[in-house]
Coordinates of C-alpha atoms in Angstrom, one line a residue:
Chain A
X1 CA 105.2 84.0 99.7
X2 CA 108.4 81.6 99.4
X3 CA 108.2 79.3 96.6
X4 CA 107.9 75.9 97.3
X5 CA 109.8 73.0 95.5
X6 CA 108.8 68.9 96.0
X7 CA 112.9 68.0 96.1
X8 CA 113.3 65.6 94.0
X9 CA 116.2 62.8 94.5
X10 CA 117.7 62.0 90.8
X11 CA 119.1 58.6 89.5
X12 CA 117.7 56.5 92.4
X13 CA 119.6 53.1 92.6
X14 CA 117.9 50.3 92.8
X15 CA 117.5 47.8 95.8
X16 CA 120.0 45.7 93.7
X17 CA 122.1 47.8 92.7
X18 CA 122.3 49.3 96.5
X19 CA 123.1 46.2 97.9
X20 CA 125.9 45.4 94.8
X21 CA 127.6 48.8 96.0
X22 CA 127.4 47.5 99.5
X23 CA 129.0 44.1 98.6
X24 CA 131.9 46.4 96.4
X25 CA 132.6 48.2 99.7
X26 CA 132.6 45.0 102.0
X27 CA 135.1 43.8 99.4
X28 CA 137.4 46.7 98.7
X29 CA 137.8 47.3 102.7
X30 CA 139.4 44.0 103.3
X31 CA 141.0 44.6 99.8
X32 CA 139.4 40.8 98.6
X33 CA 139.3 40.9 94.6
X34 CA 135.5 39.4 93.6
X35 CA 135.2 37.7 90.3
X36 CA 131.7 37.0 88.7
X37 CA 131.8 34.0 86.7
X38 CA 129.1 33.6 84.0
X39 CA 127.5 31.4 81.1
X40 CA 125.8 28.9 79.7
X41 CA 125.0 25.4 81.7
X42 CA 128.0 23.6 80.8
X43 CA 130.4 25.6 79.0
X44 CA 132.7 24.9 81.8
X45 CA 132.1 27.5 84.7
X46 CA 133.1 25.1 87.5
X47 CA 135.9 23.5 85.6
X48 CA 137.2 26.9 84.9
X49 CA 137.3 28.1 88.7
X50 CA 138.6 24.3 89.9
X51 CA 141.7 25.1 87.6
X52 CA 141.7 28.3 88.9
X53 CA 141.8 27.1 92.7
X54 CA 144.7 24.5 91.6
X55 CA 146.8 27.1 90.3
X56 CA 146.3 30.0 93.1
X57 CA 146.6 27.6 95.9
X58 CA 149.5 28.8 98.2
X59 CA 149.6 32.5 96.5
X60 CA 146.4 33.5 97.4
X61 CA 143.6 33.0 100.5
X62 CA 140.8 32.1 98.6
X63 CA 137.0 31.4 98.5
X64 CA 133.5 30.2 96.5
X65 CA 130.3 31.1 96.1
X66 CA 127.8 28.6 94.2
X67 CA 125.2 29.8 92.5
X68 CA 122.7 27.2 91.7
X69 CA 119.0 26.9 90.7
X70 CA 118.4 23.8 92.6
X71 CA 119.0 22.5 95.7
X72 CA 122.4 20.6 94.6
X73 CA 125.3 20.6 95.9
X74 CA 127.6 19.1 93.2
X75 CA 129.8 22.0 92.8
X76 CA 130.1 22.9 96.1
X77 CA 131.7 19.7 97.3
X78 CA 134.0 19.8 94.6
X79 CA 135.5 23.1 95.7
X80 CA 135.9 21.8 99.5
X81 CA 137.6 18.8 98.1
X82 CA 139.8 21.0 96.6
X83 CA 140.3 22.5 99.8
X84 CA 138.6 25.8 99.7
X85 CA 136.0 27.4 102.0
X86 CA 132.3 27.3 99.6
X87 CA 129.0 28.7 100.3
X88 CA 126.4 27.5 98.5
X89 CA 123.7 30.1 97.6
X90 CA 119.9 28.5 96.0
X91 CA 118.1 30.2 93.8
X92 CA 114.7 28.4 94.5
X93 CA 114.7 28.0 90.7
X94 CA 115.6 31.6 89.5
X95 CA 117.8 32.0 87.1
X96 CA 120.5 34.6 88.3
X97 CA 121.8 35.5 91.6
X98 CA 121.5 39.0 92.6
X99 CA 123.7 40.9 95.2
X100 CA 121.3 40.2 98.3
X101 CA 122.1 36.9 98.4
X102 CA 126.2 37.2 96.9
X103 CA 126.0 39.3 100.4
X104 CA 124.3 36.9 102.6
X105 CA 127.2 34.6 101.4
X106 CA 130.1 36.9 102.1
X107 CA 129.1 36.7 105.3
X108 CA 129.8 33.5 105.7
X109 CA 133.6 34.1 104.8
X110 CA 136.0 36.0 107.1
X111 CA 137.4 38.5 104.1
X112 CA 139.9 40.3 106.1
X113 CA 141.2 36.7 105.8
X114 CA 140.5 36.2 101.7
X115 CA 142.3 37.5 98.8
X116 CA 140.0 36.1 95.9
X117 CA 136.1 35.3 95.8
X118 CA 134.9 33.2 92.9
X119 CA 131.4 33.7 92.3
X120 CA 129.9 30.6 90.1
X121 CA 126.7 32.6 88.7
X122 CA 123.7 30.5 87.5
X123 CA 123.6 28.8 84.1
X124 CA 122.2 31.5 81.9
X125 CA 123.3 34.1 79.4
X126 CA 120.5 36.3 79.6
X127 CA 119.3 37.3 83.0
X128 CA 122.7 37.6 84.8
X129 CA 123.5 40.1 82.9
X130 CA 121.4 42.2 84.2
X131 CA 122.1 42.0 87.9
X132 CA 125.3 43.4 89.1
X133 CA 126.8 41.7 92.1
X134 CA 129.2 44.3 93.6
X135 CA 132.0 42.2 92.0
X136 CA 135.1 43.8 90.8
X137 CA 135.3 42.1 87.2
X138 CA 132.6 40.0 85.6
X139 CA 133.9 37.3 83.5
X140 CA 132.2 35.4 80.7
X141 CA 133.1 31.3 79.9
X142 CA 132.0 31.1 76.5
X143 CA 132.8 27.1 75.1
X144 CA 134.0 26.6 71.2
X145 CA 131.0 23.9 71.1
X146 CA 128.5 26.5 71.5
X147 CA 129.4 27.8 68.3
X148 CA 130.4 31.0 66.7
X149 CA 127.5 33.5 66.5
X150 CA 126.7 33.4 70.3
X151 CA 128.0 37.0 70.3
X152 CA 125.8 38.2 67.7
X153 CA 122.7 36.3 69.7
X154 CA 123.5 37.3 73.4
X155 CA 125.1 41.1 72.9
X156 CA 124.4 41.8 76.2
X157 CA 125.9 39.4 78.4
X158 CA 129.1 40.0 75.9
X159 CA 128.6 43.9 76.0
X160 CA 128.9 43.9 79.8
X161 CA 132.0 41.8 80.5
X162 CA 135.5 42.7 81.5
X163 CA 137.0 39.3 80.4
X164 CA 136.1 36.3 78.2
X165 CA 137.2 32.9 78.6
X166 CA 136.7 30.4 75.6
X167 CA 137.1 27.0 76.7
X168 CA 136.9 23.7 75.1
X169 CA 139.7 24.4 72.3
X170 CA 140.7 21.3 72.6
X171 CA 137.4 20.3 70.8
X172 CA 138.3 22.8 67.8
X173 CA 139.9 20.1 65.4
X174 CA 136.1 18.3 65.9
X175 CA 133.9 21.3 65.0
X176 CA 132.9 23.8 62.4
X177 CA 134.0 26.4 64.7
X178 CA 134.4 30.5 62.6
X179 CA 137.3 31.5 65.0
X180 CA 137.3 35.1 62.6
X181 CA 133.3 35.4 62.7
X182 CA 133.1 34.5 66.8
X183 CA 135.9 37.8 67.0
X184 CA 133.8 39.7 64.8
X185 CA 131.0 39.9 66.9
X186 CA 132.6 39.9 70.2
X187 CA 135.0 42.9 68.8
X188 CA 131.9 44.6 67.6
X189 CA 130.5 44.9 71.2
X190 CA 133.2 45.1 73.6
X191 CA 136.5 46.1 71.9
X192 CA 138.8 45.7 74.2
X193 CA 137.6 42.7 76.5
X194 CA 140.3 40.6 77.4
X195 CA 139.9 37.0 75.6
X196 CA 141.4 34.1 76.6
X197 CA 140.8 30.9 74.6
X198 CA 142.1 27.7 76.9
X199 CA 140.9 24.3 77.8
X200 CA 140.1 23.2 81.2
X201 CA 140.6 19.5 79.9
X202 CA 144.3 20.0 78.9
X203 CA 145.3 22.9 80.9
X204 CA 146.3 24.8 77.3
X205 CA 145.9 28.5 77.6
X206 CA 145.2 28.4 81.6
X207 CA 148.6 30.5 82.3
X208 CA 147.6 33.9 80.1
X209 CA 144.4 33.7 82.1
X210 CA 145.6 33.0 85.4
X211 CA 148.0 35.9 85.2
X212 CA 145.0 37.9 84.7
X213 CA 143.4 37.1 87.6
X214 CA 147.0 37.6 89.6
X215 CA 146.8 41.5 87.7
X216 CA 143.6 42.1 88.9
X217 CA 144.1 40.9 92.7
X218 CA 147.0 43.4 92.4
X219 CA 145.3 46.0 91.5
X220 CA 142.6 46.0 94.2
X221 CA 145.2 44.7 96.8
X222 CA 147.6 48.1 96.1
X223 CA 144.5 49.9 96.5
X224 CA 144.6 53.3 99.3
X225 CA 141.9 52.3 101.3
Chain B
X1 CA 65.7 35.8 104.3
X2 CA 67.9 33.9 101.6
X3 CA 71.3 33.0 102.3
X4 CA 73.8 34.7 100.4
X5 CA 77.2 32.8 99.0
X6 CA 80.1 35.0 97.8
X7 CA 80.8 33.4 94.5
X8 CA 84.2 31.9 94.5
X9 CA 86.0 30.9 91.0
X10 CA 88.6 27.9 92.0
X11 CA 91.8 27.3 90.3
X12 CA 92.5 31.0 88.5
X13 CA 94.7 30.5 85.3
X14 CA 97.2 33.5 85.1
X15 CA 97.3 35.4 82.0
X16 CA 99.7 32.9 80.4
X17 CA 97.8 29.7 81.3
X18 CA 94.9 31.5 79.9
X19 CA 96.5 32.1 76.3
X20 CA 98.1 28.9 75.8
X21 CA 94.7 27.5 76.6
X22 CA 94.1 29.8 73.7
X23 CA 97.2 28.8 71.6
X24 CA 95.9 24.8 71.9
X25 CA 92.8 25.7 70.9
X26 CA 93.6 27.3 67.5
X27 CA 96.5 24.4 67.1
X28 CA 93.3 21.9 67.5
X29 CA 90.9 23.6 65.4
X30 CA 93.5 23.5 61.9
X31 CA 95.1 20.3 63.3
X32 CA 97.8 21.8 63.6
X33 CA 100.7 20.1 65.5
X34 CA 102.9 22.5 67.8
X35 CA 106.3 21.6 69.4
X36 CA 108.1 24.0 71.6
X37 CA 112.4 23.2 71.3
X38 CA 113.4 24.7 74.4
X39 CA 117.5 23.9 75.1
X40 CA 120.8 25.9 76.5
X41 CA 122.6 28.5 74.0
X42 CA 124.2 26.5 71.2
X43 CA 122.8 23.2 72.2
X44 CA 121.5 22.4 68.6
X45 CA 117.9 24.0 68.7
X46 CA 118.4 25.4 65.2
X47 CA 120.1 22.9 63.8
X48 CA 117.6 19.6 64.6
X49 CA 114.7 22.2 63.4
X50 CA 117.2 22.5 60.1
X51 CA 117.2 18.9 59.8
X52 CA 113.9 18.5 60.8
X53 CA 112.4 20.5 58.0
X54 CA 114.8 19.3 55.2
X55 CA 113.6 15.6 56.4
X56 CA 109.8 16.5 56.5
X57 CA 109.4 19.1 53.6
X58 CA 107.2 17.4 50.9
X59 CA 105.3 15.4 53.9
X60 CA 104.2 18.0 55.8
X61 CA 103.3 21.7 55.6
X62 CA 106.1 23.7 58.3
X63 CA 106.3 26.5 59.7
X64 CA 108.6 28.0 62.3
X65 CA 108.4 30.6 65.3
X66 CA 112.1 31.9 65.9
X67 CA 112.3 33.4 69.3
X68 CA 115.5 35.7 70.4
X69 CA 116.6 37.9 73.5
X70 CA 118.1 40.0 70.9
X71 CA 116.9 41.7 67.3
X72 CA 118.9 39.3 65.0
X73 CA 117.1 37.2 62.2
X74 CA 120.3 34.7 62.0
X75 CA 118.0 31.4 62.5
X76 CA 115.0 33.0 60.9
X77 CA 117.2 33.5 58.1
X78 CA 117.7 29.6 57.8
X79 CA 114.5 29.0 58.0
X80 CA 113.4 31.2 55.2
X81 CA 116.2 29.7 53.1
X82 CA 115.1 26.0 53.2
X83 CA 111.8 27.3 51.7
X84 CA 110.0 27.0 55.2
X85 CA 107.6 30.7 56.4
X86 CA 109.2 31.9 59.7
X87 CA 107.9 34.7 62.3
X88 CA 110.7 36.0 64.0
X89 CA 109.7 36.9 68.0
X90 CA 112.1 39.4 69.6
X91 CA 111.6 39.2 73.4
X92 CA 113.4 42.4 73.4
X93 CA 115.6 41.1 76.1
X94 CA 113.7 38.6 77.8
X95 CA 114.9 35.6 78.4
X96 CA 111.7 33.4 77.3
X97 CA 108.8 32.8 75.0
X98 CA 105.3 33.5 76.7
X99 CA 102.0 32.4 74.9
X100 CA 101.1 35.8 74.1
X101 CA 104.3 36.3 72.1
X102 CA 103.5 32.7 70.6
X103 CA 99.8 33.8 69.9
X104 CA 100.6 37.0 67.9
X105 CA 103.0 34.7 65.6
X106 CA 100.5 32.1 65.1
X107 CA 98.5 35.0 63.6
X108 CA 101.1 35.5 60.8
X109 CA 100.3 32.0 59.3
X110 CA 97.6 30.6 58.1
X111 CA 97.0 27.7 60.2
X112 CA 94.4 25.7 58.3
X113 CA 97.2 25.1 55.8
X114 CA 99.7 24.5 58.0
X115 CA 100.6 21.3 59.7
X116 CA 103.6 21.3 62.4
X117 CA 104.2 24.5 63.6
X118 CA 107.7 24.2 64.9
X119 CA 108.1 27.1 68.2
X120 CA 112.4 27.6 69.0
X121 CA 112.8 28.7 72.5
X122 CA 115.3 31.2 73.6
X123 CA 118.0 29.6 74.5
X124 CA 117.8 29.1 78.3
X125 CA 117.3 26.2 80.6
X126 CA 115.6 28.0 83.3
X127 CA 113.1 30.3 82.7
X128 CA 111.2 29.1 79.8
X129 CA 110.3 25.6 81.8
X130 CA 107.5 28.0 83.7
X131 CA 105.8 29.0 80.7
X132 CA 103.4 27.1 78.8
X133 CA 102.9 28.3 74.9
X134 CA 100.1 26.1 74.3
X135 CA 102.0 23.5 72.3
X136 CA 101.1 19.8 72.2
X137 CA 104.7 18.9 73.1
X138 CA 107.5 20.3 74.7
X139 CA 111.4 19.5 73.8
X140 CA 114.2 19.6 75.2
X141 CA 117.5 19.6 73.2
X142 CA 120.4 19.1 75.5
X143 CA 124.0 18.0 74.4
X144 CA 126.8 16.3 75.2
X145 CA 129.3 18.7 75.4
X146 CA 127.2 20.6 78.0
X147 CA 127.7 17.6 80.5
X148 CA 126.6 14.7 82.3
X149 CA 125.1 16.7 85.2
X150 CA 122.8 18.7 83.7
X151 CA 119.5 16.5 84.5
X152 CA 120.3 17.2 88.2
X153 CA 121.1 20.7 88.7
X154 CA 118.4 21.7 86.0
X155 CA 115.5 19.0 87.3
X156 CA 112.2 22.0 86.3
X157 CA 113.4 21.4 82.7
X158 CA 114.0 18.0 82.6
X159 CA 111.1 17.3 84.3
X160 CA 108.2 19.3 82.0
X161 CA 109.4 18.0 78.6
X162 CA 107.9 14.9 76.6
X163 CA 110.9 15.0 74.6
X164 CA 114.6 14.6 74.9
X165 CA 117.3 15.2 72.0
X166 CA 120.5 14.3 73.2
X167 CA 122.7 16.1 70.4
X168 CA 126.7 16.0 69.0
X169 CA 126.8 12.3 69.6
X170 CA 129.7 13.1 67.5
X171 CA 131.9 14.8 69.7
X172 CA 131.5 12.0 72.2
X173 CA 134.7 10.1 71.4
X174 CA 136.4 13.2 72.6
X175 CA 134.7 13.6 75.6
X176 CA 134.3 12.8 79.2
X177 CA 130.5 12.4 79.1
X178 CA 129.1 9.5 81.5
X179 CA 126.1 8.8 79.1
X180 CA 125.0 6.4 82.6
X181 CA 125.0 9.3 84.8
X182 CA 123.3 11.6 82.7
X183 CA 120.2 8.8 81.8
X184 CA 119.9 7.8 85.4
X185 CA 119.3 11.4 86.3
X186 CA 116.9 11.8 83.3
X187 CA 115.1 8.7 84.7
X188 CA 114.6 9.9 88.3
X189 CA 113.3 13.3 87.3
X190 CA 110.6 11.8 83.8
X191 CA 110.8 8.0 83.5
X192 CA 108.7 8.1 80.2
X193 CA 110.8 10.3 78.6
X194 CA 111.7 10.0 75.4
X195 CA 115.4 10.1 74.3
X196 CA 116.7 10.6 71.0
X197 CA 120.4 10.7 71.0
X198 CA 122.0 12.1 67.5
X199 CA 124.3 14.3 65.8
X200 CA 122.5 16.8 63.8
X201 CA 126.2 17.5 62.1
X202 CA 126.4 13.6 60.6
X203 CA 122.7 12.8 60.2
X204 CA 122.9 9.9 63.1
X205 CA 120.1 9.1 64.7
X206 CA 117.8 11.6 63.0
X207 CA 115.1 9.4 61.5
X208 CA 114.1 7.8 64.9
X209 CA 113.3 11.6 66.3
X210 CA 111.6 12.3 62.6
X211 CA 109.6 9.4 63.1
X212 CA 108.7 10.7 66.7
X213 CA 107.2 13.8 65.2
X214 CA 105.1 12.1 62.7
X215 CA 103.6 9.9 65.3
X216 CA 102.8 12.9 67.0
X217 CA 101.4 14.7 64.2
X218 CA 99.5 11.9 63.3
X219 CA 97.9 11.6 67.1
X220 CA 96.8 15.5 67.1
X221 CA 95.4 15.4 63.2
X222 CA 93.6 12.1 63.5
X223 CA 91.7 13.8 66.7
X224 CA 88.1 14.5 66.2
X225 CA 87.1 18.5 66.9

């Protein structure tokens, strides 16, 4: 008698995660860097990528994805007037995208002919976290305003970024802002995340994170396929 | 032979529904008034219930229900230290209070000598819109650092609430915030609504809201059982 075994398939991706690893490899084959913007409604997410757009223009090929939980298109039409292809993806009212539909809108682009796609995520600090996009970098805009212990109150969306944007500094003179405390916690979950404190409003800080972005399309661009 | 019917029951209330049925009805039965303060991260929630409490202790008896995606009694903290009993609820990750979570923290005070039971929201504009607690009335907290756009591309909010704080009223000198774009989009989504711009930092505006509370405390204790 042989011995039969059931065979049993270990660490089974998700649907999500499937279709996030799909999206990576869609991206790395044309060697197009994908950037997965997150945070709060209003801490300057769209700001941040219009600045973004203004100071790439010309260097590299570039392109947008909305994510919004309504059927507006606000965002979107201010990236075209900035003259940038957008897709607009809508949630129906959830409240993170997931890579199923960040894939539906790559299609829409011609990557072969983009360097950079921005995706705006949804408004949220919790449940974005938890859906990986197939993105190369995930990137956090954290605003001064929203005050200093949001890293001790959201640990995972801070835990699971590769950059962190802190806009609104021009605000600091107005608030009662911990600059040491909002380090503490953020230093306490993610050591070595790059942080870039700026403001969209006065273009302050802008050029230390815009060179990042640069690093990173030059890493995936020198990539051997 | 007698005709036979299949019993139908109409208009199913989901498991949620069916507790914050429950919730109001223990609310009722002390006369106890419950107010769920639903708002973005760091738009204020803890800091009007702050102000709240220090304007209402002495008047009425308080309690508060801290809700958090993560294990951290920062806020419940606060609450304890201006003499007030709080329940901390950990969602353990979730990214919204549900009326079973509200339920079991009710249980932790005794509501027949309690008169305001204050409920703060994790911090998220989407997802807690879509579940009732059972509280009389819903708030929102939004401020105006976060923007003028927020009524439109966050209408399912907006649009459940019977409340509005419109908070750092402050800051608005150093800000871009078109207080007419941000009221007509209020207006289209919940014409009653009422606003309540202030600045929980200097005090301004606070005894209009306070006043708001009472009236509302006063509708749901004067109420016959």
């Amino acid at each position: 008698m042989t011995e039969k075994r059931i065979p049993i398939v270990e660490k089974i991706l998700n649907a999500n995660d499937r279709l996030a690893d799909r999206n990576r490899g869609l991206l790395d084959a044309s060697r197009t860097l994908g950037l997965n913007v997150m945070a709060s409604p209003g801490a300057g997410k769209t700001s941040l990528i219009l600045r973004t757009l203004e100071r790439l223009r010309g260097r590299l090929r570039l392109a947008v994805i909305e994510g919004d939980t309504a059927p507006v298109t606000l965002d979107s039409e201010k990236v075209l007037a900035a003259g940038v292809p957008a897709v607009q993806v809508n949630t129906g009212g959830g409240c993170h995208l997931d890579a199923a539909m960040v894939g539906d809108a790559l299609a829409q682009f011609d990557l072969e002919e983009t360097d950079l796609v921005i995706v705006e995520n949804v408004g949220n600090l919790i449940c974005p976290a938890a859906f990986r996009l197939g993105t190369h970098r995930n990137v956090l805009v954290a605003s001064v305003t929203e005050g200093d212990d949001k890293p001790y109150k959201y640990p995972k969306m801070y835990r699971n970024v590769d950059a962190l944007v802190l806009n609104k500094i021009d605000l600091l003179p107005h608030l009662d802002f911990d600059a040491d405390r909002f380090r503490k916690g953020v230093s306490i979950l993610n050591e070595e995340l790059a942080v870039f404190p700026l403001s969209c409003r006065t273009g302050e800080g802008l050029d230390a994170w815009v060179e990042w972005v640069l690093a990173a399309y030059s890493t995936i661009s020198a990539r051997r396929m």
